[in-house]
PDB file of C-alpha atoms in Angstrom:
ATOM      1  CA  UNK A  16     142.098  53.617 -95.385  1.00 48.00           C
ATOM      2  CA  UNK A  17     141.014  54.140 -98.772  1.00 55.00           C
ATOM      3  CA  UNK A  18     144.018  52.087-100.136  1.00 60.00           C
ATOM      4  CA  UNK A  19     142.788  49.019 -98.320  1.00 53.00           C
ATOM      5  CA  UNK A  20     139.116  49.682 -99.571  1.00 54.00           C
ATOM      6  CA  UNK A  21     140.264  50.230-103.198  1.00 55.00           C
ATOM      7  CA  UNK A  22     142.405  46.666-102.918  1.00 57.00           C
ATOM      8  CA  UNK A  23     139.816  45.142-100.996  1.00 48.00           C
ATOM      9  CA  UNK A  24     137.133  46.043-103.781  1.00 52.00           C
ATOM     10  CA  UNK A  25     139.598  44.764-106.448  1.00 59.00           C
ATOM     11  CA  UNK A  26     139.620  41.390-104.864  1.00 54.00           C
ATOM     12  CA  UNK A  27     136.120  41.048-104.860  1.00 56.00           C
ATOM     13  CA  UNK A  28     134.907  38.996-108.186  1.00 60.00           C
ATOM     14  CA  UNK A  29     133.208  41.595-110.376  1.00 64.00           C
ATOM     15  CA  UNK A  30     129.458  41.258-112.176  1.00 67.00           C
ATOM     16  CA  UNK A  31     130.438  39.605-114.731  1.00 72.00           C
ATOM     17  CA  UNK A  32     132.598  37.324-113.325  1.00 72.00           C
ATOM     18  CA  UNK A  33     130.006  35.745-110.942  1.00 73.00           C
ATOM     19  CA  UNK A  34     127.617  35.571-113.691  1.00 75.00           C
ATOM     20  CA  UNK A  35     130.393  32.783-115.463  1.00 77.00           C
ATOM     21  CA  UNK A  36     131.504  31.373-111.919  1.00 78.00           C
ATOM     22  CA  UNK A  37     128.432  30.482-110.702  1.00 82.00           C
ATOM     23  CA  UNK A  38     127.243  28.114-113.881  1.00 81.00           C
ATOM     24  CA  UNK A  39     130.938  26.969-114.081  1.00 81.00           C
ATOM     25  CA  UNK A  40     131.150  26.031-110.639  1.00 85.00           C
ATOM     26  CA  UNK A  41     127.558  23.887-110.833  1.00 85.00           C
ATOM     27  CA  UNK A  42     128.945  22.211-113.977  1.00 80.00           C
ATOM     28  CA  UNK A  43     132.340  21.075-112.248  1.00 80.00           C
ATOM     29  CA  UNK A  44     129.994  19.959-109.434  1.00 83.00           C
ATOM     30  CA  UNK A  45     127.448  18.172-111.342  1.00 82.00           C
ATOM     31  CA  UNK A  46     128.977  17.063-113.772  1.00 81.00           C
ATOM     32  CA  UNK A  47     132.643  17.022-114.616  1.00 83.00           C
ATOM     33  CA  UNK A  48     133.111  15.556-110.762  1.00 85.00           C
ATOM     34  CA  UNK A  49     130.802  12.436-111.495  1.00 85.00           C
ATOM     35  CA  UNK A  50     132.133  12.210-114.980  1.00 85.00           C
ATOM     36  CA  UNK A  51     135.738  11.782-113.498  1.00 88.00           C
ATOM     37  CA  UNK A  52     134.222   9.160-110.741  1.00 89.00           C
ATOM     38  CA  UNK A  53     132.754   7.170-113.481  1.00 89.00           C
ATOM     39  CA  UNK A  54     136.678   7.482-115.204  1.00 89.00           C
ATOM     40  CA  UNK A  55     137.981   6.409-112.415  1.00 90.00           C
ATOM     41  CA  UNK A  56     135.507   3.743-112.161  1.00 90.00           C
ATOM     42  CA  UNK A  57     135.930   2.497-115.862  1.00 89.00           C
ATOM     43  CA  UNK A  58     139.649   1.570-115.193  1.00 89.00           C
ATOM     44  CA  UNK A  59     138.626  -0.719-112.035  1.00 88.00           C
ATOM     45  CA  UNK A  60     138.084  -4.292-111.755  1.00 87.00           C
ATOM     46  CA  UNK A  61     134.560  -5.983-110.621  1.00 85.00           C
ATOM     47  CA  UNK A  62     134.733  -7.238-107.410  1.00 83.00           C
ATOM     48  CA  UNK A  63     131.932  -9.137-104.736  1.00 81.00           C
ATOM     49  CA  UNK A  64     131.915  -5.876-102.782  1.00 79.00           C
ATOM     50  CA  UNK A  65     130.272  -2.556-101.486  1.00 81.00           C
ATOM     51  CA  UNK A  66     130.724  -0.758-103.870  1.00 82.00           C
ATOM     52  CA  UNK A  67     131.180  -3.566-106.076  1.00 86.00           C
ATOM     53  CA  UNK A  68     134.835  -2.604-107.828  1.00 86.00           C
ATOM     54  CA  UNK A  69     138.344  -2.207-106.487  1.00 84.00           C
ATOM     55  CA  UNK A  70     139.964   1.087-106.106  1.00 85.00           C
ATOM     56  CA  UNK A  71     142.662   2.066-108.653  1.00 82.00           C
ATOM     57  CA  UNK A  72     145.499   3.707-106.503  1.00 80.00           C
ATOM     58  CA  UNK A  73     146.971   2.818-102.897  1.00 77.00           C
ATOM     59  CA  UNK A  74     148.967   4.589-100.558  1.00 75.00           C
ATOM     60  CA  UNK A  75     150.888   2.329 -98.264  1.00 74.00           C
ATOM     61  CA  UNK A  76     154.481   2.929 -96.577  1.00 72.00           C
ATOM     62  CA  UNK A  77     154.913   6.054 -98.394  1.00 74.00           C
ATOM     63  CA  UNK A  78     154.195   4.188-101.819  1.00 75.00           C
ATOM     64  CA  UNK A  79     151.810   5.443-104.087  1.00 77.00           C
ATOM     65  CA  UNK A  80     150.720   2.654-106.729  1.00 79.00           C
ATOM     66  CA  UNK A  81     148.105   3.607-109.700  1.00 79.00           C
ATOM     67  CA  UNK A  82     146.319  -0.076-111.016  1.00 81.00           C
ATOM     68  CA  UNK A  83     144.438   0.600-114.530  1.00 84.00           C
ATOM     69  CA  UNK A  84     142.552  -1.978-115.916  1.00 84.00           C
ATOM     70  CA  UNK A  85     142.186  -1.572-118.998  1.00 86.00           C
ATOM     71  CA  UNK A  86     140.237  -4.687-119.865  1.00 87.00           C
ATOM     72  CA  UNK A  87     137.222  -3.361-119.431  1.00 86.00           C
ATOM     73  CA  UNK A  88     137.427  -1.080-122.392  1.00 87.00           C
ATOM     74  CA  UNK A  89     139.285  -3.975-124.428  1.00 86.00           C
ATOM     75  CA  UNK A  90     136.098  -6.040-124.336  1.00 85.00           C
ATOM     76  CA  UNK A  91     133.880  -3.263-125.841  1.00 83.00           C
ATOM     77  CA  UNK A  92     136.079  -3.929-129.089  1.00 81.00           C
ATOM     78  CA  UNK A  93     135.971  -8.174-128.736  1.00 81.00           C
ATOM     79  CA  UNK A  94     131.771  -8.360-127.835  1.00 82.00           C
ATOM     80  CA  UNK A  95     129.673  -7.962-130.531  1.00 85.00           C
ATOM     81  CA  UNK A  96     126.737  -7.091-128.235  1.00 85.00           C
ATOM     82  CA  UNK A  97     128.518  -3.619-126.873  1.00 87.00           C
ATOM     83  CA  UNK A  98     129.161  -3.231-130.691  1.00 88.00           C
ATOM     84  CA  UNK A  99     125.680  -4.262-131.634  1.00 90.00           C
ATOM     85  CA  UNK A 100     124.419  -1.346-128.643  1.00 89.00           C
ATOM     86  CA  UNK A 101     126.507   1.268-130.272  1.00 89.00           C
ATOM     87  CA  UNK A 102     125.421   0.805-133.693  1.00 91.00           C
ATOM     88  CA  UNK A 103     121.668   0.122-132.683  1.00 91.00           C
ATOM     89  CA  UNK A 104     122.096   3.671-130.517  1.00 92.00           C
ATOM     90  CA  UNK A 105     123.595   5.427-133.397  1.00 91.00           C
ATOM     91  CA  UNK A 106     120.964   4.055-136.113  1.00 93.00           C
ATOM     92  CA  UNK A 107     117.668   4.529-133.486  1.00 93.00           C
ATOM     93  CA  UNK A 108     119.167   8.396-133.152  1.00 93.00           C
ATOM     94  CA  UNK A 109     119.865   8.817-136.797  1.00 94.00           C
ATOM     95  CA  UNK A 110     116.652   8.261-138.329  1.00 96.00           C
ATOM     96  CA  UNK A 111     114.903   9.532-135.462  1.00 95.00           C
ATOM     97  CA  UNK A 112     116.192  12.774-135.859  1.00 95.00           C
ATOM     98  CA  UNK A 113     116.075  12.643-139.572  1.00 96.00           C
ATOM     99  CA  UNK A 114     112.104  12.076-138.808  1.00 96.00           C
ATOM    100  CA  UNK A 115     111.670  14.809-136.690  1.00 96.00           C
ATOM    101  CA  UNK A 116     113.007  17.344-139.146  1.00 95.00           C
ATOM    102  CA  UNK A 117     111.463  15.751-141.791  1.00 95.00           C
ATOM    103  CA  UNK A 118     108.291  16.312-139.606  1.00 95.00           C
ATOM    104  CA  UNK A 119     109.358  19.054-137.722  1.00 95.00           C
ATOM    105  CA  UNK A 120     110.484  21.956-140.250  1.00 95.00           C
ATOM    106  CA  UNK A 121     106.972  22.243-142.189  1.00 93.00           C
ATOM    107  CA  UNK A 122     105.610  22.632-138.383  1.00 94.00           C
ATOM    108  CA  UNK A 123     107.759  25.634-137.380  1.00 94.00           C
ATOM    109  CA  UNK A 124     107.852  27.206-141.239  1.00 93.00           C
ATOM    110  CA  UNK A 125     103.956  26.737-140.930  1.00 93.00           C
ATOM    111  CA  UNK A 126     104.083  28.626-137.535  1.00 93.00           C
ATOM    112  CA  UNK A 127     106.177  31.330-138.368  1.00 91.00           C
ATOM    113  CA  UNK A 128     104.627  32.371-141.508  1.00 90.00           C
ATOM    114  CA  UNK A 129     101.248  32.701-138.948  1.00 90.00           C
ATOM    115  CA  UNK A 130      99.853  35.481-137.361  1.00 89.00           C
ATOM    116  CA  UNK A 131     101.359  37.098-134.087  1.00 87.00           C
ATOM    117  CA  UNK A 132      98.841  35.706-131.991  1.00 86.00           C
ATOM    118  CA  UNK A 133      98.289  32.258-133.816  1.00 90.00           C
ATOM    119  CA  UNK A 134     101.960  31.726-133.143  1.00 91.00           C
ATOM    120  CA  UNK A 135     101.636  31.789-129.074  1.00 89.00           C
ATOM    121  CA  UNK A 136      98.734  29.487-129.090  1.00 91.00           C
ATOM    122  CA  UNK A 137     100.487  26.717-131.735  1.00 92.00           C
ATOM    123  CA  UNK A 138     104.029  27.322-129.704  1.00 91.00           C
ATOM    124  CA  UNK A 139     102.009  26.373-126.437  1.00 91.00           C
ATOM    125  CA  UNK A 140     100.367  23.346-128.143  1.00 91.00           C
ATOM    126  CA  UNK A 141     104.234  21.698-129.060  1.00 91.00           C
ATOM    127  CA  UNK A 142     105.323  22.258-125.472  1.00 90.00           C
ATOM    128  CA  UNK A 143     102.418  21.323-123.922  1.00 89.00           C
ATOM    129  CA  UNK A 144     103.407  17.196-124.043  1.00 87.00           C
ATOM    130  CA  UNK A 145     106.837  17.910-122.468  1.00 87.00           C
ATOM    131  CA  UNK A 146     104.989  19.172-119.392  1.00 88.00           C
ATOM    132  CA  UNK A 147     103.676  16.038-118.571  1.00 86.00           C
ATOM    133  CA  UNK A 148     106.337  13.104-117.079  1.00 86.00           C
ATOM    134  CA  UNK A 149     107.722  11.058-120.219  1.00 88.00           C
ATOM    135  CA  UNK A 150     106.945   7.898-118.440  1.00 89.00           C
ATOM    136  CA  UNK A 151     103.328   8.585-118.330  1.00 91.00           C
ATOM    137  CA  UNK A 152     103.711   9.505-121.768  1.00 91.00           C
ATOM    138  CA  UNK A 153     105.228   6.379-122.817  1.00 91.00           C
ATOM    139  CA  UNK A 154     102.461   4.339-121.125  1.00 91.00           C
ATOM    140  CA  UNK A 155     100.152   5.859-122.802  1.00 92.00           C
ATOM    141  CA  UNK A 156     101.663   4.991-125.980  1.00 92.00           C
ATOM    142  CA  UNK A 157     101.677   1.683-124.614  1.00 92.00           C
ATOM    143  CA  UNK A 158      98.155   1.370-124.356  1.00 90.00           C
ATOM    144  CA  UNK A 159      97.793   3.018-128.206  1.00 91.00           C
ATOM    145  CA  UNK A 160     100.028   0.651-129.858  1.00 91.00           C
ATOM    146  CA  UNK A 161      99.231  -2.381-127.578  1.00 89.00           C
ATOM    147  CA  UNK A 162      96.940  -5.590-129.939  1.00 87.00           C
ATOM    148  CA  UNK A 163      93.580  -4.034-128.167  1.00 88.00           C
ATOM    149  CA  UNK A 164      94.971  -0.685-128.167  1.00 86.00           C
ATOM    150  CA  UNK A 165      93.217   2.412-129.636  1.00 88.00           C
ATOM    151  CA  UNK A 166      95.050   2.115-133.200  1.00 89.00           C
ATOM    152  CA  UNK A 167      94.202  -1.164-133.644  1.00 88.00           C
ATOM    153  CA  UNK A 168      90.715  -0.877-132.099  1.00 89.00           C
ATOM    154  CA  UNK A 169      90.748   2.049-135.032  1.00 89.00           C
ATOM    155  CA  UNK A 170      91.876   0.340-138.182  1.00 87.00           C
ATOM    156  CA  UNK A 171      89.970  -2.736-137.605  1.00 88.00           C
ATOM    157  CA  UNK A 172      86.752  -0.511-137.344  1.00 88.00           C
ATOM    158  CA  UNK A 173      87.863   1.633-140.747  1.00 88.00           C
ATOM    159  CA  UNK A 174      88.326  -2.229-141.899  1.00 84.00           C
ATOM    160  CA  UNK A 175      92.324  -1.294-143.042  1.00 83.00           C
ATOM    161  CA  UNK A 176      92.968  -4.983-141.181  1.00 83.00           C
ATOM    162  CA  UNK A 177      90.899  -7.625-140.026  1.00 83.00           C
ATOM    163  CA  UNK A 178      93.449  -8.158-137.188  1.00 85.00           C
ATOM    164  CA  UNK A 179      95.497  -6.770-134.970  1.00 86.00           C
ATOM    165  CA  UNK A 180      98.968  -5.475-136.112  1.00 88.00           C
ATOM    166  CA  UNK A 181     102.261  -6.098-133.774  1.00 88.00           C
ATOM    167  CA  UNK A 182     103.157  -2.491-133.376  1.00 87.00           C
ATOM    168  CA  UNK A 183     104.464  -2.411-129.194  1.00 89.00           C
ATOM    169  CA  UNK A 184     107.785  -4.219-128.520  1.00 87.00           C
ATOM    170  CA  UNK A 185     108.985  -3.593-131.986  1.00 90.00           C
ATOM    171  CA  UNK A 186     111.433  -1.152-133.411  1.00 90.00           C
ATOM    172  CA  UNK A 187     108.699   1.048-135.088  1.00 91.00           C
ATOM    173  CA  UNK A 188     107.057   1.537-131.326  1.00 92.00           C
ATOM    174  CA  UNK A 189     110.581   2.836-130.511  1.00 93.00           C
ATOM    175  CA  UNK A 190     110.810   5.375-133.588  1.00 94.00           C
ATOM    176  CA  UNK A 191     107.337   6.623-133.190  1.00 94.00           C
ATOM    177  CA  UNK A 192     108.145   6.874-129.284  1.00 94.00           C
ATOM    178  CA  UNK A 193     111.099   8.384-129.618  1.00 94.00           C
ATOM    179  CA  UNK A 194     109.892  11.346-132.528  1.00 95.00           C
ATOM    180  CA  UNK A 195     107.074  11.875-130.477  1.00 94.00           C
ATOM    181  CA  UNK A 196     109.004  12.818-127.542  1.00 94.00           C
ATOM    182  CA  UNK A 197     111.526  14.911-128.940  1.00 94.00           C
ATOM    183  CA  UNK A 198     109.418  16.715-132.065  1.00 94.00           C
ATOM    184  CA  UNK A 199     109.235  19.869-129.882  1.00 94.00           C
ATOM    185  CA  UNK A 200     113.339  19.981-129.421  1.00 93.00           C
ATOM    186  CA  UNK A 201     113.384  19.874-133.043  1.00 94.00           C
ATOM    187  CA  UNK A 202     110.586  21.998-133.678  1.00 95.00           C
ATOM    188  CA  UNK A 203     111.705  25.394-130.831  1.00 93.00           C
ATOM    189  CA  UNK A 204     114.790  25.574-132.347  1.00 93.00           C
ATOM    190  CA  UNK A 205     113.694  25.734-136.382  1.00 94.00           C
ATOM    191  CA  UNK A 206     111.325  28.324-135.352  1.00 94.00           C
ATOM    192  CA  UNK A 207     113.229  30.321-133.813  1.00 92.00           C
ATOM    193  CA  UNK A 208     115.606  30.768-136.723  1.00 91.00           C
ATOM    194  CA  UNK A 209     112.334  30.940-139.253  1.00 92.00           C
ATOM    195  CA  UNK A 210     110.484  33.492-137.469  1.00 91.00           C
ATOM    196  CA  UNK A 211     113.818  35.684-138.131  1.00 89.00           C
ATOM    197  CA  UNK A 212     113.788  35.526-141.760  1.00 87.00           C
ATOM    198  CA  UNK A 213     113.642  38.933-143.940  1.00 84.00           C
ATOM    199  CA  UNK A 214     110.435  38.052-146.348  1.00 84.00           C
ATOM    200  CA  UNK A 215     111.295  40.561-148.212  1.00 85.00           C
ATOM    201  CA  UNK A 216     114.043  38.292-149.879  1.00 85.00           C
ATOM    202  CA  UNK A 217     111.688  36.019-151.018  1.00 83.00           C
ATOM    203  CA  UNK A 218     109.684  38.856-152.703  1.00 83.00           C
ATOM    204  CA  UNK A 219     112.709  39.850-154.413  1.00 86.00           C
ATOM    205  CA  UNK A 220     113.367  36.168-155.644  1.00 84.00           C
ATOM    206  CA  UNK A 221     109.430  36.021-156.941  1.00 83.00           C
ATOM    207  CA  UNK A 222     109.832  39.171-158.250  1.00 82.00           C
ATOM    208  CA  UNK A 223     112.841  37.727-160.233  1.00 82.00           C
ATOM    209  CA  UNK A 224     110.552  34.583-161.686  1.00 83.00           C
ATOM    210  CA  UNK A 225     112.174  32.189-158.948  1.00 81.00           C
ATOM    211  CA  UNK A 226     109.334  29.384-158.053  1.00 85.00           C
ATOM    212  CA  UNK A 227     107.625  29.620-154.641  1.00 82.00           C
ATOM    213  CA  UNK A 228     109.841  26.003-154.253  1.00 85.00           C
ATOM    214  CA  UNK A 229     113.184  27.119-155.709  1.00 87.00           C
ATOM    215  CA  UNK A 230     113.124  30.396-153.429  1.00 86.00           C
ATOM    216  CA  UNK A 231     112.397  27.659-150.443  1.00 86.00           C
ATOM    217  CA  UNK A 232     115.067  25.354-151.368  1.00 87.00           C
ATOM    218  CA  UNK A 233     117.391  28.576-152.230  1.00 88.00           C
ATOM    219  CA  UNK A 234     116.706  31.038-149.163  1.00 87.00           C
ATOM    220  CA  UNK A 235     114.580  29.513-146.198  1.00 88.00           C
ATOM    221  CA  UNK A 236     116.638  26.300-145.915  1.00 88.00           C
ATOM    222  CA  UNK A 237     120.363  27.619-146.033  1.00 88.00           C
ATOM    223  CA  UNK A 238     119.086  30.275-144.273  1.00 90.00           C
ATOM    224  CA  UNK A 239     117.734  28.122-141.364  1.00 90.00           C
ATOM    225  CA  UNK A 240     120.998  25.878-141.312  1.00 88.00           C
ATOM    226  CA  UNK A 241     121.962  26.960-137.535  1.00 86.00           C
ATOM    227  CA  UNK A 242     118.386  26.233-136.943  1.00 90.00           C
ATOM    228  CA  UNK A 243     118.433  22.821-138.422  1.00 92.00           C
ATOM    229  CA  UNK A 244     121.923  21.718-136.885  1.00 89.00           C
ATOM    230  CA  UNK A 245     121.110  23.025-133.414  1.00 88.00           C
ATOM    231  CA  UNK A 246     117.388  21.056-133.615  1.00 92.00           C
ATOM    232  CA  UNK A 247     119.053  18.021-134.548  1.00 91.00           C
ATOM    233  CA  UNK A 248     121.643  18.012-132.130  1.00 89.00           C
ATOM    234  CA  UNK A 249     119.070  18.391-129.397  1.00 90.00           C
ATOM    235  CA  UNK A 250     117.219  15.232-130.406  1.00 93.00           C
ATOM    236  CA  UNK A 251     120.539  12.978-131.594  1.00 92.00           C
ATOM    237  CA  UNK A 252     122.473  13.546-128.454  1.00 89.00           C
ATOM    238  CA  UNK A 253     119.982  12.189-125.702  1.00 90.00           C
ATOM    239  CA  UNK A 254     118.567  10.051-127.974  1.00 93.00           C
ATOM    240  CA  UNK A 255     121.887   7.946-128.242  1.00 90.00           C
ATOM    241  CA  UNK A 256     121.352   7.714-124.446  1.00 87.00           C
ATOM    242  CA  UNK A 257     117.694   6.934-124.387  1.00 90.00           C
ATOM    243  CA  UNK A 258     116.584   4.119-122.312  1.00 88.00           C
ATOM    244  CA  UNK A 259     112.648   4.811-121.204  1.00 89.00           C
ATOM    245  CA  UNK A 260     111.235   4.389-124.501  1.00 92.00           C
ATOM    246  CA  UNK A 261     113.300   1.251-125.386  1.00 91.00           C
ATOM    247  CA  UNK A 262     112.842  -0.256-122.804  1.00 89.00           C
ATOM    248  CA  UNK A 263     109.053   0.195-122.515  1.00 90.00           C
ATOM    249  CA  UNK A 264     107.748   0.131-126.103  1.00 91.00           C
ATOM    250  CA  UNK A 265     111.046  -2.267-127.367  1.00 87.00           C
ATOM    251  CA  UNK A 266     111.622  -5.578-127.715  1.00 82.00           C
ATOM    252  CA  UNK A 267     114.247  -7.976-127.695  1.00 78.00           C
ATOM    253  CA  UNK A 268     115.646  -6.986-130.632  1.00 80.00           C
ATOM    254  CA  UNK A 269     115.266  -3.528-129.797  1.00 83.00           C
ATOM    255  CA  UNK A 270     119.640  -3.312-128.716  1.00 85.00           C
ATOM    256  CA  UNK A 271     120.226   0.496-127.593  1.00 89.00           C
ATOM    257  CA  UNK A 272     123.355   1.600-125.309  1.00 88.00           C
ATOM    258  CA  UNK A 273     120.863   2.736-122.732  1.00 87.00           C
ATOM    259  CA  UNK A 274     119.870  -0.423-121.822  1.00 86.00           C
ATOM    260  CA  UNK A 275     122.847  -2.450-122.069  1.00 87.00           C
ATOM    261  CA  UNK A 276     124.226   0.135-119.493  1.00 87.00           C
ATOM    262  CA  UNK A 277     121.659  -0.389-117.168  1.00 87.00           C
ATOM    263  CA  UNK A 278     121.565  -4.267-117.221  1.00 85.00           C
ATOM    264  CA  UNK A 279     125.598  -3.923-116.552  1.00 85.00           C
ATOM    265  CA  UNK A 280     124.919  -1.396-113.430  1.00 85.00           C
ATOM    266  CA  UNK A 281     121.672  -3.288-111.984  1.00 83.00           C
ATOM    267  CA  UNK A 282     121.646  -6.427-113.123  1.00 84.00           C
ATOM    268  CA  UNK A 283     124.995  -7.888-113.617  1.00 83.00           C
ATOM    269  CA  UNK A 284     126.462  -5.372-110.632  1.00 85.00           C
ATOM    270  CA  UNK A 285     129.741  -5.244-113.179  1.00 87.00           C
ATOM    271  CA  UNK A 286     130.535  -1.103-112.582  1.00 87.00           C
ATOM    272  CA  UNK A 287     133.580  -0.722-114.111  1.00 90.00           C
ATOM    273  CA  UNK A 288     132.462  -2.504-117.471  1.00 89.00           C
ATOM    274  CA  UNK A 289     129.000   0.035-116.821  1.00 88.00           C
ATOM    275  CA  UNK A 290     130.944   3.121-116.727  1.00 90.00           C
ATOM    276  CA  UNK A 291     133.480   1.690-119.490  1.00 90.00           C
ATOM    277  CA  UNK A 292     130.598   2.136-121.453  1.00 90.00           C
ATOM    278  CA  UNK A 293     129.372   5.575-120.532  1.00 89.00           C
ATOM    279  CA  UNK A 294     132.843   6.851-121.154  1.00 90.00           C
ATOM    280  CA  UNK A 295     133.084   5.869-124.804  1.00 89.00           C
ATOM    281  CA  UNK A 296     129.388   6.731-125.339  1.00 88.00           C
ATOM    282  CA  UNK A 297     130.202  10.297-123.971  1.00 86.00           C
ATOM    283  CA  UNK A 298     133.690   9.931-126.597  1.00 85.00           C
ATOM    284  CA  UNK A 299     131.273   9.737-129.539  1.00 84.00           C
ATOM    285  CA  UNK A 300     128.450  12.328-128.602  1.00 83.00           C
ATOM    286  CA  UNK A 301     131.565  14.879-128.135  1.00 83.00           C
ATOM    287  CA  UNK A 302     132.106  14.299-131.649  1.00 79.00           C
ATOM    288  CA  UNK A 303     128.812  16.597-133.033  1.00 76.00           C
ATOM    289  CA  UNK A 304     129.286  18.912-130.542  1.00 78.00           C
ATOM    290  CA  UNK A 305     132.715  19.775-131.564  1.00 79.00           C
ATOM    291  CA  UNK A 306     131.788  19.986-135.614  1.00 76.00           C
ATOM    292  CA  UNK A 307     128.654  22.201-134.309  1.00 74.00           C
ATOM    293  CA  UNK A 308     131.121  24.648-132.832  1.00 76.00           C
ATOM    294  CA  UNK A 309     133.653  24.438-135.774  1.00 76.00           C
ATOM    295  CA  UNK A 310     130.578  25.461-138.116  1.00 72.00           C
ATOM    296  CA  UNK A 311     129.696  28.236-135.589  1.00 70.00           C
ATOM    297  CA  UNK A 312     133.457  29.219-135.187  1.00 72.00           C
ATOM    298  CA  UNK A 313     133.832  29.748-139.265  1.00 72.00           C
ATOM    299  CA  UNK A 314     130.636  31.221-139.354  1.00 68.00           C
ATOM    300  CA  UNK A 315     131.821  34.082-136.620  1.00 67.00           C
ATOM    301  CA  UNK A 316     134.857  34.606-138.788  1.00 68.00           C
ATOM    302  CA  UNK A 317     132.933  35.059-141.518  1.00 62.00           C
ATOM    303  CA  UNK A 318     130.989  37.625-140.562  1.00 62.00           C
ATOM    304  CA  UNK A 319     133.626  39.077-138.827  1.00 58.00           C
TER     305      UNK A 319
END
């Protein structure tokens, strides 16, 4: 009898093994399973139906036949507006997140050099937006940017203009949108490596006549270099995806992958050319997140 307990306890999935399992299994769930529907979507042809594409494979008389269309992803090369979406994705993301460290690093170097207790409070202040929906926090920037909105309303009274400027539906709405809504991403991240740092190699570098800049540019910053890649993958990735804040505070020149896709899905009902699209768009975000753990791959061995 205690054979068959000590098997029947070895087939049981140990501690550890459910802690890994259980995440693993809601990713293949949640996400590799639709991620293989919209593959297998991608290679279909449109069709007037519900749902509105063909199926790729057929089993009939003991025949299995596999039909992949690969037109769909053929005409993301020949149209310049899928081309134009990609770049205008990539560019929107780029300088976005280029603004938001730019912006972002003083913010979490200022709160990590503060006191214990100033640190909670400030931390709570940059997290406090992302409680609130992000559509009601794009319509409110809506109503700021808007002719009669409150920054116009506010540099016509300073007398900066005598009219209103044409801020909403433009690409600037966009950028200020989107830095506004992902500063804290970029902000968690840097602090957490800051608020790690040994000060006491800074007071070596003063002691050694290094400036209060050249020990910054020297120690903080490649010090903080996980902090800085991991902030700005956080705010590239779903940025490249983003379709709220175009959409709302955009115009028509405003061209972002996020849209396009959901005027192919909703609009045009053409799925297969719709999840052609997501495919490839996935293709290129897997890009930084394979050089991110490269970098964090040497790094291991390095210490190791």
């Amino acid at each position: 009898m205690s054979t068959l307990n000590q098997r029947f306890m070895r087939l049981l999935p140990s501690g550890r093994q459910v802690v890994i399992g259980v995440p693993f299994l809601w990713l293949c769930l949640f996400f590799m399973l639709p991620f293989f529907i919209v593959i297998k979507i991608s290679f279909a042809e449109a069709a007037l139906a519900i749902p509105p594409y063909t199926e790729i494979y057929s089993f009939v008389e003991q025949k299995f036949q596999l039909l992949l269309n690969l037109s769909n992803y053929g005409m993301l090369g020949e149209d310049e507006l899928y081309i134009s979406a990609y770049f205008g994705s990539l560019k929107v993301a780029f300088f976005s997140t280029l603004m938001c460290l730019v912006i972002g690093f003083p913010m979490a170097y200022a709160i990590s050099k503060s006191r214990k207790e100033a640190q909670t409070v400030l931390l709570l202040l940059i997290m406090m937006p992302t409680w609130t929906a992000i559509l009601i926090r794009v319509y409110a920037w809506m109503g700021i940017l808007s002719n009669n909105g409150l920054l116009n309303a506010f540099l016509m009274w300073t007398g900066l203009t005598s009219s209103p400027i044409e801020i909403l539906n433009t690409n600037t709405a966009v950028y200020i949108g989107v830095v506004y809504a992902y500063l804290p991403f970029m902000v968690l991240p840097l602090y957490a490596n800051l608020v790690k740092h040994d000060p006491s190699l800074l007071e070596a570098a003063s002691d050694l006549g290094s400036s209060t800049f050249n020990s910054f540019w020297k120690i903080t910053v490649p010090m903080a270099r996980n902090g800085i890649i991991a902030g700005c993958m956080l705010v590239f990735i779903p940025v490249v995806g983003e379709f709220v804040i175009p959409e709302l505070l955009g115009g028509p020149e405003t061209l972002m992958i996020g849209r396009v896709l959901w005027q192919e899905f909703f609009n045009n009902r053409d799925w297969p050319v719709a999840s052609a699209l997501a495919v490839i768009m996935l293709a290129i975000l897997i890009v930084p997140i394979l050089l991110f753990s490269r970098s964090q791959a040497k790094e291991m061995e390095g210490r190791a």
